[in-house]
Coordinates of C-alpha atoms and ligand atoms in Angstrom, one line a residue:
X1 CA -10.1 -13.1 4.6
X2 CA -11.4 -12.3 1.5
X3 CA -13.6 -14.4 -0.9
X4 CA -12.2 -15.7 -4.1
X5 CA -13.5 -15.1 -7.5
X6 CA -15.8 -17.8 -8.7
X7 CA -13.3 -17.7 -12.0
X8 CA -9.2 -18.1 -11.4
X9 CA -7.1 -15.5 -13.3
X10 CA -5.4 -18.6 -15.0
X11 CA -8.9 -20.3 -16.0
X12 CA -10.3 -17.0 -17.4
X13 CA -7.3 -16.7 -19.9
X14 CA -7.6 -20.2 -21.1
X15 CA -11.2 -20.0 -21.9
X16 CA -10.4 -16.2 -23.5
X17 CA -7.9 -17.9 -25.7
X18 CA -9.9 -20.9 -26.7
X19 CA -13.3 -18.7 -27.4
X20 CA -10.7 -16.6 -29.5
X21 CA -8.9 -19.5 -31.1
X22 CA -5.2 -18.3 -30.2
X23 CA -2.4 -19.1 -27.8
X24 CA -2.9 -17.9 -24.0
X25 CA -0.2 -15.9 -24.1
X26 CA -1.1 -13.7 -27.5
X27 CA -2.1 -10.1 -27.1
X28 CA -5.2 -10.4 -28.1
X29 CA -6.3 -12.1 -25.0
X30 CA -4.8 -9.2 -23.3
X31 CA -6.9 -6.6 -25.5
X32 CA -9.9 -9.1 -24.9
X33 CA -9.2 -8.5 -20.9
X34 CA -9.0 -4.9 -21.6
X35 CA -12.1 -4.8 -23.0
X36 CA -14.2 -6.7 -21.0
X37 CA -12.8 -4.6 -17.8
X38 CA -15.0 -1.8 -16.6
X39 CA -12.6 0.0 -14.7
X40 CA -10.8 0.7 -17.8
X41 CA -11.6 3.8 -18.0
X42 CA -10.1 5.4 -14.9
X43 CA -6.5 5.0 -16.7
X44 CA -7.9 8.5 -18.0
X45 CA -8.2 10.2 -14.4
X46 CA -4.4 9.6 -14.7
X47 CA -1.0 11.6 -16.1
X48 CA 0.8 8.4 -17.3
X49 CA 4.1 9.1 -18.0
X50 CA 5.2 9.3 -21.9
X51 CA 8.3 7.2 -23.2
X52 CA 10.1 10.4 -24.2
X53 CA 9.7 12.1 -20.8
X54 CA 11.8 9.3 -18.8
X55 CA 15.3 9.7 -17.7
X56 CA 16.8 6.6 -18.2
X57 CA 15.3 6.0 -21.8
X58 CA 17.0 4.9 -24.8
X59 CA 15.2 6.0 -27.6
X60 CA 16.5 3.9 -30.4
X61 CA 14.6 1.1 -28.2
X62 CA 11.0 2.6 -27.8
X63 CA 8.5 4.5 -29.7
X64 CA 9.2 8.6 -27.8
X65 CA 5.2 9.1 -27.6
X66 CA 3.9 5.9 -26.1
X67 CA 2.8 5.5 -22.4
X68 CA 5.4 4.0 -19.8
X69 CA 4.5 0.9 -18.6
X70 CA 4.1 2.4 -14.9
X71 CA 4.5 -0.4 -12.2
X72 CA 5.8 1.7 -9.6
X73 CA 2.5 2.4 -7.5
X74 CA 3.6 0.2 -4.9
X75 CA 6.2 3.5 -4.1
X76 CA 4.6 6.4 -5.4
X77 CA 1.3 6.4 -7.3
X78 CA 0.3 8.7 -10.7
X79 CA -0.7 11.6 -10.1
X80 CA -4.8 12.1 -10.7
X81 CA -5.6 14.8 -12.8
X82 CA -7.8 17.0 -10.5
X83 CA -4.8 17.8 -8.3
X84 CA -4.1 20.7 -10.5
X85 CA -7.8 21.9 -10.1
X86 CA -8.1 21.1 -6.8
X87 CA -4.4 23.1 -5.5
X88 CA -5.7 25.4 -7.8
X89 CA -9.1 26.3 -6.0
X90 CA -7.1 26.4 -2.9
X91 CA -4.4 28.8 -3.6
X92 CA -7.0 31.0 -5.8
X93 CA -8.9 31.4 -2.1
X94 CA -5.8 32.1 -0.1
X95 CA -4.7 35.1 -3.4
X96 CA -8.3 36.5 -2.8
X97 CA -9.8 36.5 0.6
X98 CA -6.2 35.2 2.8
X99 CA -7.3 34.4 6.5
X100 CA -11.1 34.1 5.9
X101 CA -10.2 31.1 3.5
X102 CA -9.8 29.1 7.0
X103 CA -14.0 29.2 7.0
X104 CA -15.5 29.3 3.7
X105 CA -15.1 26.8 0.6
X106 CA -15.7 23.5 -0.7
X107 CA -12.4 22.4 2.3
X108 CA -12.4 25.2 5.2
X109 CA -9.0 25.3 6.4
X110 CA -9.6 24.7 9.5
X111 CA -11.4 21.8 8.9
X112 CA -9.6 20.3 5.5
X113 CA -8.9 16.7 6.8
X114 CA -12.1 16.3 8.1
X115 CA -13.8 17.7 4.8
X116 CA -12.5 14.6 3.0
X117 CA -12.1 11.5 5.9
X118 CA -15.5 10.5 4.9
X119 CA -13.7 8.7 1.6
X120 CA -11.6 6.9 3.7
X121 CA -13.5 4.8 5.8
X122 CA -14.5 2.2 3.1
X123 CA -10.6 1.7 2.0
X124 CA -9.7 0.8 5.2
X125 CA -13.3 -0.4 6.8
X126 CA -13.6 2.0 9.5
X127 CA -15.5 5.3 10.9
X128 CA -14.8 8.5 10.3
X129 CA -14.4 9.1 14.4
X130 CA -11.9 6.0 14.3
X131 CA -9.5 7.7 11.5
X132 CA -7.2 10.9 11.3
X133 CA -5.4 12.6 8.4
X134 CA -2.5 13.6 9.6
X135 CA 1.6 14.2 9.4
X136 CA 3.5 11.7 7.9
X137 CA 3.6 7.3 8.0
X138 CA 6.5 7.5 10.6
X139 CA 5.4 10.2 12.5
X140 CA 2.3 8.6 13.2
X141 CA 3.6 5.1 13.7
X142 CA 5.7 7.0 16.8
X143 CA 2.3 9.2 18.4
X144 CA 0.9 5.5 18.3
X145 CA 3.6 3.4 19.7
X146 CA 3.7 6.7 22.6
X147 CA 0.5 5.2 23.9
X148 CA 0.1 1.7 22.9
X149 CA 3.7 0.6 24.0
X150 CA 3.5 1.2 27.7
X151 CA 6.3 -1.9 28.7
X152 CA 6.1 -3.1 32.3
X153 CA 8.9 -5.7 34.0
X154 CA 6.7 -8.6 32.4
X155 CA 5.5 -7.4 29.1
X156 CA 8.1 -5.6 27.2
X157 CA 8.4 -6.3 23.8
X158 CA 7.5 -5.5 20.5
X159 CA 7.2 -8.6 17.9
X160 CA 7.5 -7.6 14.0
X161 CA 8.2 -9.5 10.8
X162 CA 11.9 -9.6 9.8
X163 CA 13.2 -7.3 7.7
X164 CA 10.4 -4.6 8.1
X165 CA 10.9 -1.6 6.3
X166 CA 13.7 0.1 7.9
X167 CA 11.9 3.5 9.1
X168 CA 9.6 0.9 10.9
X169 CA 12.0 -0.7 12.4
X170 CA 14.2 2.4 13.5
X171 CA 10.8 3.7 14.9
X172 CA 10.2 0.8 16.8
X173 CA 14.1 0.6 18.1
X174 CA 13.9 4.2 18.7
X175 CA 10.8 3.7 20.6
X176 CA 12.5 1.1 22.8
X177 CA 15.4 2.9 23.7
X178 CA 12.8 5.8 25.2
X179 CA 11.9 3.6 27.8
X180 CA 15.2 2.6 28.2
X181 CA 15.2 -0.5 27.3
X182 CA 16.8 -2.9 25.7
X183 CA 16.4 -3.5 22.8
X184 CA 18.0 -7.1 22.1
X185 CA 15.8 -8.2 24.8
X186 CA 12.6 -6.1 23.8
X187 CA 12.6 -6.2 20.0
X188 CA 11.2 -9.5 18.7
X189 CA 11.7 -10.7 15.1
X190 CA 10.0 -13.2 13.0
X191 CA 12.3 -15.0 10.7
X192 CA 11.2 -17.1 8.0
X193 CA 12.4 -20.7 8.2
X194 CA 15.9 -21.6 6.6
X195 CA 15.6 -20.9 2.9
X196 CA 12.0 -19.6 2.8
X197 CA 11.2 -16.1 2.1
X198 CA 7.4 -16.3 3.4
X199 CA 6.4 -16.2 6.6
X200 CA 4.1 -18.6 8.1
X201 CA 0.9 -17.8 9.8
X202 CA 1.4 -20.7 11.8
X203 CA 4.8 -19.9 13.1
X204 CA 3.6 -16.1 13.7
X205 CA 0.6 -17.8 16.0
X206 CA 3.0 -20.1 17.0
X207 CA 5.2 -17.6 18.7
X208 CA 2.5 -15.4 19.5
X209 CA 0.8 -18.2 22.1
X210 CA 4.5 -19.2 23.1
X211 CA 5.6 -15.8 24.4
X212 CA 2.2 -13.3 24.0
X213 CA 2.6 -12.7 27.4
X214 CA 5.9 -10.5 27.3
X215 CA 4.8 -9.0 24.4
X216 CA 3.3 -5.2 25.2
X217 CA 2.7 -4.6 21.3
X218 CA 2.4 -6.5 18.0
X219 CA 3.4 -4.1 14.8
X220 CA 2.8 -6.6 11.4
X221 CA 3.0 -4.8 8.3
X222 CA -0.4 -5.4 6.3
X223 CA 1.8 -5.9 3.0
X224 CA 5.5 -7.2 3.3
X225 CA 7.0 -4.2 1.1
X226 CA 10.0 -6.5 0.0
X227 CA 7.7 -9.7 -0.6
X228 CA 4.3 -8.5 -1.2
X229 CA 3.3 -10.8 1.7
X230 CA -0.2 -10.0 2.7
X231 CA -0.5 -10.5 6.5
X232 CA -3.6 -12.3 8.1
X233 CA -4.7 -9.3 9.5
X234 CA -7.9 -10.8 11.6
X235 CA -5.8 -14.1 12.7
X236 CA -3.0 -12.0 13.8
X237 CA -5.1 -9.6 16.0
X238 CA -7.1 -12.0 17.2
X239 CA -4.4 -14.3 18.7
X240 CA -2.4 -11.4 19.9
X241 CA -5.6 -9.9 21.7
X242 CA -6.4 -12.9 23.4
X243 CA -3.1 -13.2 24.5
X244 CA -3.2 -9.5 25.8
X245 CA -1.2 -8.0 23.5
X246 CA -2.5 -4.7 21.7
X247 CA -2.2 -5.4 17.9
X248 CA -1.2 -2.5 15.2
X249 CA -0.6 -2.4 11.4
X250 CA 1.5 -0.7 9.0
X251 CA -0.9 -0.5 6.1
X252 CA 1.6 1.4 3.4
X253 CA 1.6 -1.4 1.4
X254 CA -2.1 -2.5 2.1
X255 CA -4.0 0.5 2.0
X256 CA -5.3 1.4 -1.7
X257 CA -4.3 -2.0 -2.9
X258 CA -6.5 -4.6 -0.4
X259 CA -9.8 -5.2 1.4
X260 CA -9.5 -3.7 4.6
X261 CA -11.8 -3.8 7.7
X262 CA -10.3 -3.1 10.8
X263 CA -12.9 -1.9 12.9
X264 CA -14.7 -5.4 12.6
X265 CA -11.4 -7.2 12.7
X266 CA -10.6 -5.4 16.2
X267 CA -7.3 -4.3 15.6
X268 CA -6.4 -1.6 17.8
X269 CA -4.4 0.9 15.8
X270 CA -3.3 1.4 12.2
X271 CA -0.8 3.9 10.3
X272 CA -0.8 4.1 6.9
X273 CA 0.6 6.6 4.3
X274 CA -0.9 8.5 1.4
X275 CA 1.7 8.3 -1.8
X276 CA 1.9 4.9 -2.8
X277 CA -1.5 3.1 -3.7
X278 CA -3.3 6.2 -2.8
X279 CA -1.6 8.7 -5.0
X280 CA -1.6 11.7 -3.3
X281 CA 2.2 12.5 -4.2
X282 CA 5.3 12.3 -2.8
X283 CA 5.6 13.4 1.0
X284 CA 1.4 13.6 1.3
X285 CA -0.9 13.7 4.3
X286 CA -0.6 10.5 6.7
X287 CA -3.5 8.5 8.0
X288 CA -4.4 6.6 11.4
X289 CA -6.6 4.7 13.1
X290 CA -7.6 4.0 16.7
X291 CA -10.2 1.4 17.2
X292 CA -13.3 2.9 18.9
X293 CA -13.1 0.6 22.0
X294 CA -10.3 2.8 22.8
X295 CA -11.7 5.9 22.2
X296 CA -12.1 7.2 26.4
X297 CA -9.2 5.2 27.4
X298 CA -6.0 5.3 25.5
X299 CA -4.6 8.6 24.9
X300 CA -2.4 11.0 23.1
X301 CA 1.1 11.5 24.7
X302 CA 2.1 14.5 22.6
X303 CA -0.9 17.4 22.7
X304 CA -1.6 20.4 20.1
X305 CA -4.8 22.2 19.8
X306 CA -6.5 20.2 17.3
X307 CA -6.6 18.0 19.6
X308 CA -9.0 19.7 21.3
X309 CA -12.7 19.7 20.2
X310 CA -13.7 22.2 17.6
X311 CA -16.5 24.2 19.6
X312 CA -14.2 25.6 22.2
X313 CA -10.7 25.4 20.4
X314 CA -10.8 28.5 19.5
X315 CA -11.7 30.1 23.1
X316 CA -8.2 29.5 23.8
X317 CA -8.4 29.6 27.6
X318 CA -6.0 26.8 27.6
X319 CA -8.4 24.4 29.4
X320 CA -7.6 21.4 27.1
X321 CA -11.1 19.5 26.2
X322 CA -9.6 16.8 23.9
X323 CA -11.4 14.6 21.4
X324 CA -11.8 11.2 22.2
X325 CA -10.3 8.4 20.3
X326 CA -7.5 9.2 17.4
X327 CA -8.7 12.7 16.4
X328 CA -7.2 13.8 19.7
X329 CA -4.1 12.5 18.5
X330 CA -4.0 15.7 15.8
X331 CA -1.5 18.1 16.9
X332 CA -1.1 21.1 13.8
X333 CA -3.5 22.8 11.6
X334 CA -4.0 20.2 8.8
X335 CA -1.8 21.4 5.4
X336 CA -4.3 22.2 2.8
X337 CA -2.4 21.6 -0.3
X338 CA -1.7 18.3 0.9
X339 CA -5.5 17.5 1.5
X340 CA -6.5 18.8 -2.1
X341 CA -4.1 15.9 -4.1
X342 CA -5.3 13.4 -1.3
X343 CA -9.1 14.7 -2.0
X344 CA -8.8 14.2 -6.3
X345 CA -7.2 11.0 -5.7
X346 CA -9.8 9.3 -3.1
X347 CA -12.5 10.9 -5.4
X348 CA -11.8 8.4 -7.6
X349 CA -11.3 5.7 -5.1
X350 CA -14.9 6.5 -4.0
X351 CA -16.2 6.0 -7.2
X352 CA -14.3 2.9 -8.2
X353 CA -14.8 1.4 -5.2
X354 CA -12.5 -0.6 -3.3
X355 CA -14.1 -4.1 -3.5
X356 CA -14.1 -3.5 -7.5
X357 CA -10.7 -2.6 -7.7
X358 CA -9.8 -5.4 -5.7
X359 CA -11.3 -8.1 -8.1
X360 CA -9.7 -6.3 -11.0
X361 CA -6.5 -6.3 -9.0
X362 CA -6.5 -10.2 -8.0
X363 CA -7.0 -11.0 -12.1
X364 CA -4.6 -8.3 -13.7
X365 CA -1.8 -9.5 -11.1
X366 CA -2.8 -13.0 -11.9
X367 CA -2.6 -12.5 -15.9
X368 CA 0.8 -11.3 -14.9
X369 CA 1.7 -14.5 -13.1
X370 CA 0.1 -16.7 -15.1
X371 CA 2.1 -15.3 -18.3
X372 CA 5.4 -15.4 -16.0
X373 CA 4.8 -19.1 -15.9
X374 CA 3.9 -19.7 -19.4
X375 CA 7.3 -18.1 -20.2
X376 CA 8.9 -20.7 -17.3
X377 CA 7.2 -23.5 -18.8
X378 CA 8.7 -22.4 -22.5
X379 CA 12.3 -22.5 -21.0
X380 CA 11.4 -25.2 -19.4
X381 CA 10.7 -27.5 -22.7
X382 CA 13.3 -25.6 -24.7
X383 CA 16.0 -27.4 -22.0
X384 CA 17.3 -23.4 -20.7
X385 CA 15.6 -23.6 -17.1
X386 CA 13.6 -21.1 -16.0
X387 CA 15.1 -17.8 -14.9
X388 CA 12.1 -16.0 -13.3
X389 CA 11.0 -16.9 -9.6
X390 CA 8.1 -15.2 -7.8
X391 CA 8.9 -14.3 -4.4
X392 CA 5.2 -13.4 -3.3
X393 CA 2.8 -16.0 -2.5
X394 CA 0.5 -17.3 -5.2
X395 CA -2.2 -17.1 -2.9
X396 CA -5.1 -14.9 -4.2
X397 CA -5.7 -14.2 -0.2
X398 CA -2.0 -13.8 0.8
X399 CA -0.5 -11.0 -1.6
X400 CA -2.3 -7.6 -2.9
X401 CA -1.0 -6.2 -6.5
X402 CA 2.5 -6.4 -6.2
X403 CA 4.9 -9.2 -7.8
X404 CA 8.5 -9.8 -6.4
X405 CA 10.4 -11.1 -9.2
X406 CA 14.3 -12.7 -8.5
X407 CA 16.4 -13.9 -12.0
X408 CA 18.8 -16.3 -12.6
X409 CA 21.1 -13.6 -13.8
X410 CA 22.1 -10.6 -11.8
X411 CA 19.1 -8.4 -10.7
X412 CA 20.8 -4.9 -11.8
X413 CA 21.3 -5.9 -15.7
X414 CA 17.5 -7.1 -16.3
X415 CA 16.3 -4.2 -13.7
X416 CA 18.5 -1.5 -16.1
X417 CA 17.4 -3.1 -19.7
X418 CA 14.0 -2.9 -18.4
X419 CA 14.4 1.1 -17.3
X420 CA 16.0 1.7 -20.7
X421 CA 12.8 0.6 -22.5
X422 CA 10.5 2.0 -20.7
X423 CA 9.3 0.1 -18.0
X424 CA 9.1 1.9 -14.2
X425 CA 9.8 -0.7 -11.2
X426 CA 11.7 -0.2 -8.3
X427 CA 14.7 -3.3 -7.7
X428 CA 15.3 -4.0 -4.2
X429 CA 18.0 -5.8 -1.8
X430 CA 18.7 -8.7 -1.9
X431 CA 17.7 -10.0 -4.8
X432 CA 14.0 -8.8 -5.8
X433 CA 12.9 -6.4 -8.7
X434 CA 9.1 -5.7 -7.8
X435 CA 6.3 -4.7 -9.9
X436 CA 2.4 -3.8 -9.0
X437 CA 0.0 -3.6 -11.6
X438 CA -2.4 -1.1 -10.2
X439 CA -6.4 -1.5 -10.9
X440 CA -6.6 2.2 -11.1
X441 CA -4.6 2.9 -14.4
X442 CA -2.7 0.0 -15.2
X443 CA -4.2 -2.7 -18.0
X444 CA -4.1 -6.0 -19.3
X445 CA -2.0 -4.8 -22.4
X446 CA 0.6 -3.4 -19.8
X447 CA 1.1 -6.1 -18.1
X448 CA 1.5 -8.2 -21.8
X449 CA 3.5 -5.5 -22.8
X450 CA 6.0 -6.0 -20.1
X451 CA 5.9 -9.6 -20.0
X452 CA 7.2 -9.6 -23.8
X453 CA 9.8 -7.0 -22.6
X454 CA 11.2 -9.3 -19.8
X455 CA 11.4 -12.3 -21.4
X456 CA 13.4 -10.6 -24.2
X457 CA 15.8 -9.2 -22.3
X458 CA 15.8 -12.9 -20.7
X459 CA 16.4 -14.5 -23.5
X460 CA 19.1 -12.4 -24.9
X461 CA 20.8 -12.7 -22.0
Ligands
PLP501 C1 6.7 3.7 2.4 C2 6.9 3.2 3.8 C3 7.3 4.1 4.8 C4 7.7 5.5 4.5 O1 7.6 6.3 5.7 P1 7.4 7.9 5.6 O2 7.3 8.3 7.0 O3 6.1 8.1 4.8 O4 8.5 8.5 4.9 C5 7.4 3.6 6.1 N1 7.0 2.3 6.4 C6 6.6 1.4 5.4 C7 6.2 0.0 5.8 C8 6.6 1.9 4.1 O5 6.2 1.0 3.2

């Protein structure tokens, strides 16, 4: 799906550390990393949390003024700092001209979503006429499923990947029930096999060419959020068309973080929220995306006027003329304040570029793995047994920044030693902490940084 780099994260290290004469797993490769990165310096478009400013911190364990080793953008990402300027510009043209702010500025009002969709269509490789700014991830993932999930006596199901994220899979229960359905009979899982944690490509197609035809709609997640699983987003849409099937994503975990192109990959629709990878704070403006080929065809079950084209909307004669393809699909006046955090933060997206941030992303997670298994190997020799697994695939092409990481000891104690000294991950059922180095802000030195600071608490245990 994506093409490697020509050097592996893990041979790039070894040659850092020979050129500098030191051990891979010494800082000053780290610093060497950092240096030789040129995206370093969008760590400074950032807030990054101080030390001091975290809840759970023990002081006696960190230095109060240092930066927080942030590896929480998988759930909600920093906050850029043109947000202030940009709420700022927004509610200084509401305090001094109200109602006519709908019409004049750098974001008219009325038009606010569209004045920034243009710097989305490279992070998730479409048009700007395939892609809406809208509401929130789960709202959107139910105006989709309205009109791609139209069951008949032979096609009725929906197939997803076990244990999606639950709002997903509420939606998609939900979503059966509405037709009245059943949804034992309707909703199709993929498990993993017996004592795997991956799911295989092979036994998604497998299932897809077994029983494609009784399934109405495939919903994949682009990134597993428990197991950082990156889907085959082209194989997936491609089997399930042929057999079909229309074929939708979930990209909350994807978007921001991986190479997407789904207009070229033909999928037909796509959700994806704004907070995580894209930082556009907690509760931010939604995104979707219809594939062109259905602009004329499939349409919007639930209607509000900005759904209907711009040039007569505002005649309001009630004649509905409604914009083909997923702009239709807009029902409110876009919120404003929402599209300002959204704007500073794809800003910087646009200059960074996707495709860079990408191939700092696949070496900054792989410095991270490849330290995780120096430390393995140490236990190893030493006669202790490792203690760290990685749940995500080692695959370059089958995970985006995140890390899953399961212990040997109890997930809560090395989670809560971690939190005490600074470090910001999220733990999560059953047994996973998870951590995502992001391109954006995060460095080489964090990553070393927190490496020391697991296996400590590790090895103390
Ligand atoms: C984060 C996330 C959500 C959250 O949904 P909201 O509607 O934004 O609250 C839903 N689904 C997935 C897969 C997620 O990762």
């Amino acid at each position: 799906m994506e093409t490697s780099p020509l050097e592996l994260p893990a041979d790039r290290v070894q040659r850092i550390a020979a050129e500098l004469q030191c051990h891979p797993g010494d800082e000053q490769v780290a610093l060497r990393l950092d240096k030789e990165d040129e995206l370093r310096h969008f760590r400074e478009h950032f807030y990054i949390p101080k030390m001091k400013d975290l809840p759970p911190i023990d002081l006696s364990l960190v230095n109060k003024d240092d930066d927080a080793i942030y590896f929480l953008g998988h759930s909600l990402g920093l906050q850029p700092k043109m947000v202030k300027t940009y709420l700022e510009e927004e509610l200084d043209k509401w305090a001094k001209m109200g109602g006519y702010g709908h019409d004049v500025g750098k974001r008219p009002w009325i038009i606010g979503d569209e004045s920034i969709v243009g710097l989305m269509k490279d992070i998730v490789g479409a048009s700007e006429k395939e892609i809406a700014l809208m509401n929130a991830l789960t709202v959107n993932l139910h105006l989709l499923l309205l009109s791609f999930f139209k069951p008949t006596p032979k096609r009725y199901k929906i197939l997803l990947e076990a244990k999606a994220f639950c709002s997903d899979h509420y939606a998609i229960e939900s979503q059966i029930q509405l037709r009245g359905l059943d949804v034992e009979k309707s909703m199709r899982i993929i498990k993993p096999r017996e004592g795997e944690e991956i799911l295989r490509l092979e036994d998604i197609l497998d299932i897809i060419e077994k029983e494609g035809d009784s399934i109405a709609v495939i919903l994949f997640s682009g990134v597993h959020f428990y197991t950082g699983q990156l889907f085959n987003i082209p194989a997936i849409t491609k089997a399930g068309q042929a057999k079909g099937c229309f074929v939708g994503f979930d990209l909350a975990h994807a978007v921001g973080n991986v190479e997407l192109h789904l207009h070229d990959w033909g999928v037909d629709f796509a959700c994806w929220c704004s907070y995580k990878y894209l930082n556009s704070g907690a509760g931010g403006i939604a995104g979707a995306f219809i594939h062109e080929k259905h602009a004329n065809t499939v349409k919007p079950a639930l209607v509000g006027w900005f759904g209907h084209e711009l040039s007569t909307r505002f005649q309001m004669d009630n004649k509905l003329q409604l914009i083909p393809g997923v702009n239709g699909f807009r029902i409110s006046n876009p919120p404003i304040l929402l599209v300002c955090s959204l704007h500073a933060s794809l800003e910087i997206f646009e200059q960074a570029s996707i495709k860079a941030l990408r191939r700092k992303s696949i070496l900054l997670t792989g410095y991270l793995e490849h330290l995780i298994k120096l430390y393995c190997h140490r236990r190893e020799a030493e006669r202790r047994g490792p203690t760290v697994t990685i749940i995500t695939p080692s695959r370059i092409e089958e995970r985006g920044c995140q890390l899953t990481l399961a212990f040997s000891r109890p997930k809560k104690d090395v989670f809560e030693e971690l939190e005490k000294r600074g470090v910001v991950c999220d733990k999560r059922e059953p047994h996973g902490i998870r951590v995502a180095p992001v391109p954006l802000y995060n460095s080489f030195h964090d990553v070393h940084k927190f490496v020391n600071l697991l296996t400590s608490v590790l090895d103390t245990a």
